[in-house]
PDB file of C-alpha atoms in Angstrom:
ATOM      1  CA  MET A   1    -139.743  -1.247 188.244  1.00  0.00           C
ATOM      2  CA  GLU A   2    -137.862  -0.394 191.435  1.00  0.00           C
ATOM      3  CA  LEU A   3    -134.162  -0.154 190.557  1.00  0.00           C
ATOM      4  CA  GLN A   4    -132.925   0.026 194.167  1.00  0.00           C
ATOM      5  CA  LEU A   5    -130.238   2.592 193.377  1.00  0.00           C
ATOM      6  CA  HIS A   6    -131.185   5.184 196.010  1.00  0.00           C
ATOM      7  CA  GLY A   7    -128.228   6.260 198.150  1.00  0.00           C
ATOM      8  CA  LYS A   8    -125.626   4.524 196.026  1.00  0.00           C
ATOM      9  CA  VAL A   9    -122.655   6.286 194.418  1.00  0.00           C
ATOM     10  CA  ALA A  10    -121.838   6.580 190.707  1.00  0.00           C
ATOM     11  CA  LEU A  11    -118.983   8.110 188.763  1.00  0.00           C
ATOM     12  CA  VAL A  12    -119.810   9.161 185.194  1.00  0.00           C
ATOM     13  CA  THR A  13    -117.013  10.223 182.861  1.00  0.00           C
ATOM     14  CA  GLY A  14    -117.676  12.348 179.801  1.00  0.00           C
ATOM     15  CA  ALA A  15    -120.600  13.786 181.743  1.00  0.00           C
ATOM     16  CA  SER A  16    -120.586  17.384 180.517  1.00  0.00           C
ATOM     17  CA  LYS A  17    -123.031  16.883 177.636  1.00  0.00           C
ATOM     18  CA  GLY A  18    -124.894  14.429 175.450  1.00  0.00           C
ATOM     19  CA  ILE A  19    -125.213  10.829 176.598  1.00  0.00           C
ATOM     20  CA  GLY A  20    -123.003  11.336 179.666  1.00  0.00           C
ATOM     21  CA  ARG A  21    -125.026  14.282 180.912  1.00  0.00           C
ATOM     22  CA  SER A  22    -128.249  12.354 180.478  1.00  0.00           C
ATOM     23  CA  ILE A  23    -126.787   9.372 182.348  1.00  0.00           C
ATOM     24  CA  ALA A  24    -125.820  11.590 185.276  1.00  0.00           C
ATOM     25  CA  GLU A  25    -129.285  13.179 185.365  1.00  0.00           C
ATOM     26  CA  THR A  26    -131.038   9.816 185.211  1.00  0.00           C
ATOM     27  CA  LEU A  27    -128.914   8.247 187.946  1.00  0.00           C
ATOM     28  CA  ALA A  28    -129.438  11.280 190.168  1.00  0.00           C
ATOM     29  CA  SER A  29    -133.195  11.033 189.581  1.00  0.00           C
ATOM     30  CA  GLU A  30    -132.964   7.448 190.871  1.00  0.00           C
ATOM     31  CA  GLY A  31    -131.480   8.792 194.103  1.00  0.00           C
ATOM     32  CA  MET A  32    -127.820   8.123 193.429  1.00  0.00           C
ATOM     33  CA  ARG A  33    -125.010  10.422 194.503  1.00  0.00           C
ATOM     34  CA  VAL A  34    -123.066  11.242 191.373  1.00  0.00           C
ATOM     35  CA  ALA A  35    -119.484  12.279 190.646  1.00  0.00           C
ATOM     36  CA  ILE A  36    -119.224  13.818 187.176  1.00  0.00           C
ATOM     37  CA  ALA A  37    -115.977  14.125 185.251  1.00  0.00           C
ATOM     38  CA  ALA A  38    -115.073  15.811 181.968  1.00  0.00           C
ATOM     39  CA  ARG A  39    -112.761  18.498 180.606  1.00  0.00           C
ATOM     40  CA  SER A  40    -115.305  21.329 180.596  1.00  0.00           C
ATOM     41  CA  ARG A  41    -115.657  22.963 184.013  1.00  0.00           C
ATOM     42  CA  ASP A  42    -118.426  25.329 182.875  1.00  0.00           C
ATOM     43  CA  GLU A  43    -120.617  22.546 181.488  1.00  0.00           C
ATOM     44  CA  LEU A  44    -120.079  20.405 184.598  1.00  0.00           C
ATOM     45  CA  ASP A  45    -120.942  23.311 186.894  1.00  0.00           C
ATOM     46  CA  ARG A  46    -124.200  23.867 185.034  1.00  0.00           C
ATOM     47  CA  LEU A  47    -125.060  20.200 185.383  1.00  0.00           C
ATOM     48  CA  ALA A  48    -124.123  20.208 189.077  1.00  0.00           C
ATOM     49  CA  THR A  49    -126.462  23.132 189.681  1.00  0.00           C
ATOM     50  CA  ALA A  50    -129.292  21.035 188.291  1.00  0.00           C
ATOM     51  CA  LEU A  51    -128.323  17.929 190.251  1.00  0.00           C
ATOM     52  CA  GLY A  52    -127.891  19.615 193.635  1.00  0.00           C
ATOM     53  CA  ASP A  53    -125.623  18.853 196.557  1.00  0.00           C
ATOM     54  CA  ARG A  54    -125.369  15.114 195.863  1.00  0.00           C
ATOM     55  CA  CYS A  55    -122.976  15.876 193.005  1.00  0.00           C
ATOM     56  CA  LEU A  56    -119.170  16.120 192.845  1.00  0.00           C
ATOM     57  CA  VAL A  57    -117.623  18.032 189.936  1.00  0.00           C
ATOM     58  CA  GLN A  58    -114.236  16.929 188.630  1.00  0.00           C
ATOM     59  CA  ALA A  59    -112.912  18.904 185.669  1.00  0.00           C
ATOM     60  CA  VAL A  60    -110.040  16.761 184.430  1.00  0.00           C
ATOM     61  CA  ASP A  61    -108.309  15.610 181.269  1.00  0.00           C
ATOM     62  CA  LEU A  62    -108.533  11.827 181.391  1.00  0.00           C
ATOM     63  CA  THR A  63    -105.792  11.442 178.790  1.00  0.00           C
ATOM     64  CA  ASP A  64    -103.425  12.255 181.685  1.00  0.00           C
ATOM     65  CA  ALA A  65    -102.343   8.831 182.928  1.00  0.00           C
ATOM     66  CA  ASN A  66    -102.623   9.985 186.556  1.00  0.00           C
ATOM     67  CA  ALA A  67    -106.075  11.560 186.264  1.00  0.00           C
ATOM     68  CA  PRO A  68    -108.277   8.434 186.482  1.00  0.00           C
ATOM     69  CA  ALA A  69    -106.825   7.323 189.825  1.00  0.00           C
ATOM     70  CA  ALA A  70    -107.171  10.873 191.153  1.00  0.00           C
ATOM     71  CA  VAL A  71    -110.823  11.015 190.080  1.00  0.00           C
ATOM     72  CA  ILE A  72    -111.587   7.723 191.808  1.00  0.00           C
ATOM     73  CA  ALA A  73    -109.766   8.853 194.975  1.00  0.00           C
ATOM     74  CA  ALA A  74    -111.697  12.129 195.087  1.00  0.00           C
ATOM     75  CA  THR A  75    -114.997  10.285 194.667  1.00  0.00           C
ATOM     76  CA  ILE A  76    -114.176   7.963 197.556  1.00  0.00           C
ATOM     77  CA  GLU A  77    -113.057  10.883 199.708  1.00  0.00           C
ATOM     78  CA  ARG A  78    -116.336  12.735 199.108  1.00  0.00           C
ATOM     79  CA  PHE A  79    -118.831   9.861 199.240  1.00  0.00           C
ATOM     80  CA  GLY A  80    -116.996   7.066 201.061  1.00  0.00           C
ATOM     81  CA  ALA A  81    -117.801   4.378 198.495  1.00  0.00           C
ATOM     82  CA  LEU A  82    -118.287   3.661 194.804  1.00  0.00           C
ATOM     83  CA  ASP A  83    -121.070   1.448 193.455  1.00  0.00           C
ATOM     84  CA  LEU A  84    -121.028   2.244 189.745  1.00  0.00           C
ATOM     85  CA  LEU A  85    -118.471   3.403 187.203  1.00  0.00           C
ATOM     86  CA  VAL A  86    -119.787   4.581 183.835  1.00  0.00           C
ATOM     87  CA  ASN A  87    -116.971   4.860 181.303  1.00  0.00           C
ATOM     88  CA  ASN A  88    -118.352   7.307 178.759  1.00  0.00           C
ATOM     89  CA  ALA A  89    -115.441   9.675 178.055  1.00  0.00           C
ATOM     90  CA  GLY A  90    -114.117  10.202 174.593  1.00  0.00           C
ATOM     91  CA  SER A  91    -114.983  10.509 170.953  1.00  0.00           C
ATOM     92  CA  THR A  92    -112.789   9.678 168.001  1.00  0.00           C
ATOM     93  CA  LYS A  93    -111.952  11.516 164.805  1.00  0.00           C
ATOM     94  CA  ARG A  94    -113.708  10.343 161.670  1.00  0.00           C
ATOM     95  CA  GLY A  95    -111.918  10.176 158.342  1.00  0.00           C
ATOM     96  CA  ASP A  96    -110.390   7.882 155.778  1.00  0.00           C
ATOM     97  CA  PHE A  97    -107.719   5.539 157.125  1.00  0.00           C
ATOM     98  CA  LEU A  98    -105.000   7.010 154.887  1.00  0.00           C
ATOM     99  CA  THR A  99    -105.646  10.573 156.060  1.00  0.00           C
ATOM    100  CA  LEU A 100    -105.502   9.951 159.817  1.00  0.00           C
ATOM    101  CA  SER A 101    -102.349  11.011 161.663  1.00  0.00           C
ATOM    102  CA  GLU A 102    -100.402   9.372 164.475  1.00  0.00           C
ATOM    103  CA  ALA A 103    -101.770  12.064 166.789  1.00  0.00           C
ATOM    104  CA  ASP A 104    -105.351  11.237 165.754  1.00  0.00           C
ATOM    105  CA  TRP A 105    -104.845   7.580 166.638  1.00  0.00           C
ATOM    106  CA  ALA A 106    -103.093   8.380 169.919  1.00  0.00           C
ATOM    107  CA  ASP A 107    -105.873  10.777 170.934  1.00  0.00           C
ATOM    108  CA  GLY A 108    -108.601   8.267 170.063  1.00  0.00           C
ATOM    109  CA  PHE A 109    -107.119   5.483 172.142  1.00  0.00           C
ATOM    110  CA  GLY A 110    -105.830   7.836 174.851  1.00  0.00           C
ATOM    111  CA  LEU A 111    -109.165   9.343 175.825  1.00  0.00           C
ATOM    112  CA  LYS A 112    -111.660   6.599 175.110  1.00  0.00           C
ATOM    113  CA  PHE A 113    -109.809   3.321 175.633  1.00  0.00           C
ATOM    114  CA  PHE A 114    -107.035   4.099 178.096  1.00  0.00           C
ATOM    115  CA  SER A 115    -109.200   6.306 180.320  1.00  0.00           C
ATOM    116  CA  ALA A 116    -111.743   3.471 180.597  1.00  0.00           C
ATOM    117  CA  MET A 117    -109.005   0.957 181.361  1.00  0.00           C
ATOM    118  CA  ARG A 118    -107.362   3.195 183.968  1.00  0.00           C
ATOM    119  CA  CYS A 119    -110.643   4.225 185.615  1.00  0.00           C
ATOM    120  CA  SER A 120    -111.692   0.583 185.813  1.00  0.00           C
ATOM    121  CA  ARG A 121    -108.370  -0.444 187.324  1.00  0.00           C
ATOM    122  CA  ALA A 122    -108.461   2.306 189.950  1.00  0.00           C
ATOM    123  CA  ALA A 123    -112.129   1.697 190.762  1.00  0.00           C
ATOM    124  CA  TRP A 124    -111.915  -2.088 190.946  1.00  0.00           C
ATOM    125  CA  PRO A 125    -111.092  -2.574 194.666  1.00  0.00           C
ATOM    126  CA  HIS A 126    -113.859  -0.139 195.649  1.00  0.00           C
ATOM    127  CA  LEU A 127    -116.374  -1.837 193.370  1.00  0.00           C
ATOM    128  CA  GLN A 128    -115.278  -5.186 194.752  1.00  0.00           C
ATOM    129  CA  ALA A 129    -115.972  -3.907 198.266  1.00  0.00           C
ATOM    130  CA  SER A 130    -119.436  -2.627 197.320  1.00  0.00           C
ATOM    131  CA  ARG A 131    -120.312  -5.505 194.963  1.00  0.00           C
ATOM    132  CA  GLY A 132    -120.724  -2.791 192.368  1.00  0.00           C
ATOM    133  CA  SER A 133    -120.608  -2.608 188.606  1.00  0.00           C
ATOM    134  CA  ILE A 134    -119.122  -0.989 185.517  1.00  0.00           C
ATOM    135  CA  VAL A 135    -121.052   0.054 182.426  1.00  0.00           C
ATOM    136  CA  ASN A 136    -118.965   0.930 179.373  1.00  0.00           C
ATOM    137  CA  ILE A 137    -120.536   3.196 176.743  1.00  0.00           C
ATOM    138  CA  ILE A 138    -118.928   2.083 173.489  1.00  0.00           C
ATOM    139  CA  GLY A 139    -120.665   2.239 170.085  1.00  0.00           C
ATOM    140  CA  VAL A 140    -121.861   0.056 167.234  1.00  0.00           C
ATOM    141  CA  GLY A 141    -118.888   1.074 165.091  1.00  0.00           C
ATOM    142  CA  GLY A 142    -116.870  -1.650 166.770  1.00  0.00           C
ATOM    143  CA  ARG A 143    -119.139  -4.295 165.224  1.00  0.00           C
ATOM    144  CA  THR A 144    -118.548  -3.494 161.556  1.00  0.00           C
ATOM    145  CA  GLY A 145    -115.512  -1.898 159.911  1.00  0.00           C
ATOM    146  CA  SER A 146    -115.924   1.337 157.950  1.00  0.00           C
ATOM    147  CA  ALA A 147    -113.328   3.258 155.938  1.00  0.00           C
ATOM    148  CA  GLU A 148    -114.581   6.518 157.465  1.00  0.00           C
ATOM    149  CA  PHE A 149    -114.529   5.250 161.050  1.00  0.00           C
ATOM    150  CA  ALA A 150    -111.170   3.511 161.334  1.00  0.00           C
ATOM    151  CA  ILE A 151    -110.114   4.878 164.730  1.00  0.00           C
ATOM    152  CA  GLY A 152    -113.553   4.659 166.325  1.00  0.00           C
ATOM    153  CA  GLY A 153    -114.093   1.128 165.075  1.00  0.00           C
ATOM    154  CA  ALA A 154    -110.743  -0.056 166.404  1.00  0.00           C
ATOM    155  CA  VAL A 155    -111.209   1.651 169.783  1.00  0.00           C
ATOM    156  CA  ASN A 156    -114.751   0.341 170.164  1.00  0.00           C
ATOM    157  CA  ALA A 157    -113.728  -3.218 169.309  1.00  0.00           C
ATOM    158  CA  ALA A 158    -110.965  -3.007 171.903  1.00  0.00           C
ATOM    159  CA  LEU A 159    -113.420  -1.748 174.521  1.00  0.00           C
ATOM    160  CA  MET A 160    -115.824  -4.585 173.831  1.00  0.00           C
ATOM    161  CA  ASN A 161    -112.987  -7.038 174.408  1.00  0.00           C
ATOM    162  CA  LEU A 162    -111.987  -5.196 177.595  1.00  0.00           C
ATOM    163  CA  THR A 163    -115.597  -5.487 178.779  1.00  0.00           C
ATOM    164  CA  LYS A 164    -115.419  -9.268 178.390  1.00  0.00           C
ATOM    165  CA  VAL A 165    -112.001  -9.399 180.093  1.00  0.00           C
ATOM    166  CA  LEU A 166    -113.229  -7.425 183.112  1.00  0.00           C
ATOM    167  CA  ALA A 167    -116.478  -9.390 183.269  1.00  0.00           C
ATOM    168  CA  ASP A 168    -114.486 -12.613 183.398  1.00  0.00           C
ATOM    169  CA  ARG A 169    -112.432 -11.248 186.288  1.00  0.00           C
ATOM    170  CA  GLY A 170    -115.583  -9.856 187.875  1.00  0.00           C
ATOM    171  CA  VAL A 171    -117.191 -13.281 188.261  1.00  0.00           C
ATOM    172  CA  LYS A 172    -114.561 -14.085 190.870  1.00  0.00           C
ATOM    173  CA  ASP A 173    -114.369 -10.626 192.415  1.00  0.00           C
ATOM    174  CA  GLY A 174    -118.081  -9.863 192.575  1.00  0.00           C
ATOM    175  CA  VAL A 175    -118.005  -6.935 190.128  1.00  0.00           C
ATOM    176  CA  ARG A 176    -120.492  -6.890 187.258  1.00  0.00           C
ATOM    177  CA  VAL A 177    -119.220  -5.432 183.975  1.00  0.00           C
ATOM    178  CA  ASN A 178    -121.459  -4.736 180.988  1.00  0.00           C
ATOM    179  CA  ALA A 179    -121.508  -2.436 177.981  1.00  0.00           C
ATOM    180  CA  ILE A 180    -123.876  -0.516 175.749  1.00  0.00           C
ATOM    181  CA  ASN A 181    -123.292   0.139 172.059  1.00  0.00           C
ATOM    182  CA  PRO A 182    -125.325   3.217 171.112  1.00  0.00           C
ATOM    183  CA  GLY A 183    -126.204   3.702 167.475  1.00  0.00           C
ATOM    184  CA  GLY A 184    -127.191   7.105 166.109  1.00  0.00           C
ATOM    185  CA  ILE A 185    -128.108   9.193 169.161  1.00  0.00           C
ATOM    186  CA  LYS A 186    -129.197  12.828 168.896  1.00  0.00           C
ATOM    187  CA  THR A 187    -126.234  14.441 170.608  1.00  0.00           C
ATOM    188  CA  ASP A 188    -124.606  17.726 169.566  1.00  0.00           C
ATOM    189  CA  ARG A 189    -122.163  15.776 167.418  1.00  0.00           C
ATOM    190  CA  LEU A 190    -124.925  14.052 165.449  1.00  0.00           C
ATOM    191  CA  VAL A 191    -126.925  17.276 165.111  1.00  0.00           C
ATOM    192  CA  THR A 192    -123.848  18.923 163.568  1.00  0.00           C
ATOM    193  CA  ARG A 193    -123.605  16.093 161.024  1.00  0.00           C
ATOM    194  CA  VAL A 194    -127.311  16.426 160.223  1.00  0.00           C
ATOM    195  CA  LYS A 195    -126.886  20.160 159.632  1.00  0.00           C
ATOM    196  CA  SER A 196    -123.947  19.561 157.295  1.00  0.00           C
ATOM    197  CA  PHE A 197    -125.905  16.885 155.426  1.00  0.00           C
ATOM    198  CA  ALA A 198    -128.881  19.252 155.096  1.00  0.00           C
ATOM    199  CA  ALA A 199    -126.733  22.105 153.789  1.00  0.00           C
ATOM    200  CA  GLU A 200    -124.994  19.890 151.235  1.00  0.00           C
ATOM    201  CA  ARG A 201    -128.307  18.639 149.818  1.00  0.00           C
ATOM    202  CA  TYR A 202    -130.456  21.757 150.327  1.00  0.00           C
ATOM    203  CA  LEU A 203    -132.798  19.946 152.722  1.00  0.00           C
ATOM    204  CA  ASP A 204    -134.548  21.090 155.857  1.00  0.00           C
ATOM    205  CA  LEU A 205    -133.293  19.492 159.067  1.00  0.00           C
ATOM    206  CA  ALA A 206    -136.235  17.117 159.465  1.00  0.00           C
ATOM    207  CA  ALA A 207    -135.817  15.754 155.953  1.00  0.00           C
ATOM    208  CA  ALA A 208    -132.059  15.453 156.365  1.00  0.00           C
ATOM    209  CA  GLU A 209    -132.463  13.555 159.622  1.00  0.00           C
ATOM    210  CA  GLN A 210    -135.000  11.225 158.042  1.00  0.00           C
ATOM    211  CA  GLN A 211    -132.733  10.503 155.070  1.00  0.00           C
ATOM    212  CA  MET A 212    -129.712   9.849 157.280  1.00  0.00           C
ATOM    213  CA  ALA A 213    -131.687   7.485 159.502  1.00  0.00           C
ATOM    214  CA  LYS A 214    -133.063   5.660 156.466  1.00  0.00           C
ATOM    215  CA  ALA A 215    -129.524   5.195 155.101  1.00  0.00           C
ATOM    216  CA  LEU A 216    -128.638   3.396 158.348  1.00  0.00           C
ATOM    217  CA  GLY A 217    -131.712   1.199 158.082  1.00  0.00           C
ATOM    218  CA  VAL A 218    -133.429   2.606 161.176  1.00  0.00           C
ATOM    219  CA  ALA A 219    -136.758   4.359 161.663  1.00  0.00           C
ATOM    220  CA  ARG A 220    -135.282   7.218 163.706  1.00  0.00           C
ATOM    221  CA  PHE A 221    -132.303   8.318 165.748  1.00  0.00           C
ATOM    222  CA  GLY A 222    -132.264   7.633 169.468  1.00  0.00           C
ATOM    223  CA  GLU A 223    -132.422  10.038 172.395  1.00  0.00           C
ATOM    224  CA  PRO A 224    -129.692  10.271 175.066  1.00  0.00           C
ATOM    225  CA  GLU A 225    -132.292   9.441 177.709  1.00  0.00           C
ATOM    226  CA  GLU A 226    -132.856   6.026 176.128  1.00  0.00           C
ATOM    227  CA  ILE A 227    -129.211   5.113 176.708  1.00  0.00           C
ATOM    228  CA  ALA A 228    -129.322   6.572 180.220  1.00  0.00           C
ATOM    229  CA  ARG A 229    -132.294   4.431 181.248  1.00  0.00           C
ATOM    230  CA  LEU A 230    -130.486   1.338 180.003  1.00  0.00           C
ATOM    231  CA  VAL A 231    -127.439   2.262 182.114  1.00  0.00           C
ATOM    232  CA  ALA A 232    -129.650   2.580 185.198  1.00  0.00           C
ATOM    233  CA  PHE A 233    -131.139  -0.853 184.552  1.00  0.00           C
ATOM    234  CA  LEU A 234    -127.744  -2.531 184.034  1.00  0.00           C
ATOM    235  CA  ALA A 235    -126.459  -0.911 187.229  1.00  0.00           C
ATOM    236  CA  SER A 236    -129.394  -2.156 189.265  1.00  0.00           C
ATOM    237  CA  PRO A 237    -130.041  -5.469 191.034  1.00  0.00           C
ATOM    238  CA  GLN A 238    -132.732  -6.075 188.395  1.00  0.00           C
ATOM    239  CA  ALA A 239    -129.871  -6.907 186.003  1.00  0.00           C
ATOM    240  CA  ALA A 240    -127.984  -9.078 188.470  1.00  0.00           C
ATOM    241  CA  PHE A 241    -127.511 -11.934 185.993  1.00  0.00           C
ATOM    242  CA  CYS A 242    -126.063  -9.665 183.278  1.00  0.00           C
ATOM    243  CA  GLN A 243    -122.300 -10.174 183.215  1.00  0.00           C
ATOM    244  CA  GLY A 244    -120.283  -9.329 180.118  1.00  0.00           C
ATOM    245  CA  SER A 245    -123.440  -8.338 178.266  1.00  0.00           C
ATOM    246  CA  ILE A 246    -122.936  -6.004 175.298  1.00  0.00           C
ATOM    247  CA  VAL A 247    -126.243  -4.401 174.382  1.00  0.00           C
ATOM    248  CA  ASP A 248    -126.701  -2.784 170.971  1.00  0.00           C
ATOM    249  CA  ALA A 249    -129.103   0.133 171.507  1.00  0.00           C
ATOM    250  CA  ASP A 250    -129.252   1.253 167.894  1.00  0.00           C
ATOM    251  CA  GLY A 251    -132.781   0.954 166.548  1.00  0.00           C
ATOM    252  CA  GLY A 252    -131.883  -2.147 164.581  1.00  0.00           C
ATOM    253  CA  GLN A 253    -128.853  -0.715 162.757  1.00  0.00           C
ATOM    254  CA  THR A 254    -126.590  -3.634 163.644  1.00  0.00           C
ATOM    255  CA  ARG A 255    -127.573  -6.771 161.756  1.00  0.00           C
ATOM    256  CA  THR A 256    -124.511  -8.886 162.465  1.00  0.00           C
ATOM    257  CA  LEU A 257    -124.421 -11.441 165.289  1.00  0.00           C
TER     258      LEU A 257
END
């Protein structure tokens, strides 16, 4: 399938590793020019070396209220346009509701929700000019409440609502806005949890991974590349009728409507 993304410009936040890194690599392989943003300069530089001269590195802390607008401005200055914003920055602290601090909650919303809101707001006029799109990377935790995922669930639910809000506005403005809810994806964070699970139960890593996947009701965990390919599709003209779509890419974990 020809995605018709060659020569277009994307900004990917949270691009230093995991899903974000894979998204940046996949979009670049489709011929896009890619701005990558995250806190880790070293990780971004390594990715930029792999992507070549069509890449702009922006090492920033997106919890700074002024950073999102600055990142958008730098992308426009370098590439002259913006066709795709991928809001992928941020993870949230796990833990029981009664043990989470005010700082934990503020950090969870500050990096994941408010950075997506601010990046979207700053990018909007440029996406309107290019008839571009936004893809929000959220997570299935927003679908079903869990005592161990209070912050993440609340943030993800808010981001799903924001996706619908922006999609509604986008009908008039010509900006498509969609979202992906990854389930268990084999990022460094998940691998760390698998290792802890294995150590606690004296299992090898393969057995621990299999047991954890089975507990979620899925056959296996996903790969970052599977989320990245879905982003590329949603960003392309092939998905032109997708507006406000929230796609659960979770191997069947989510059973609610």
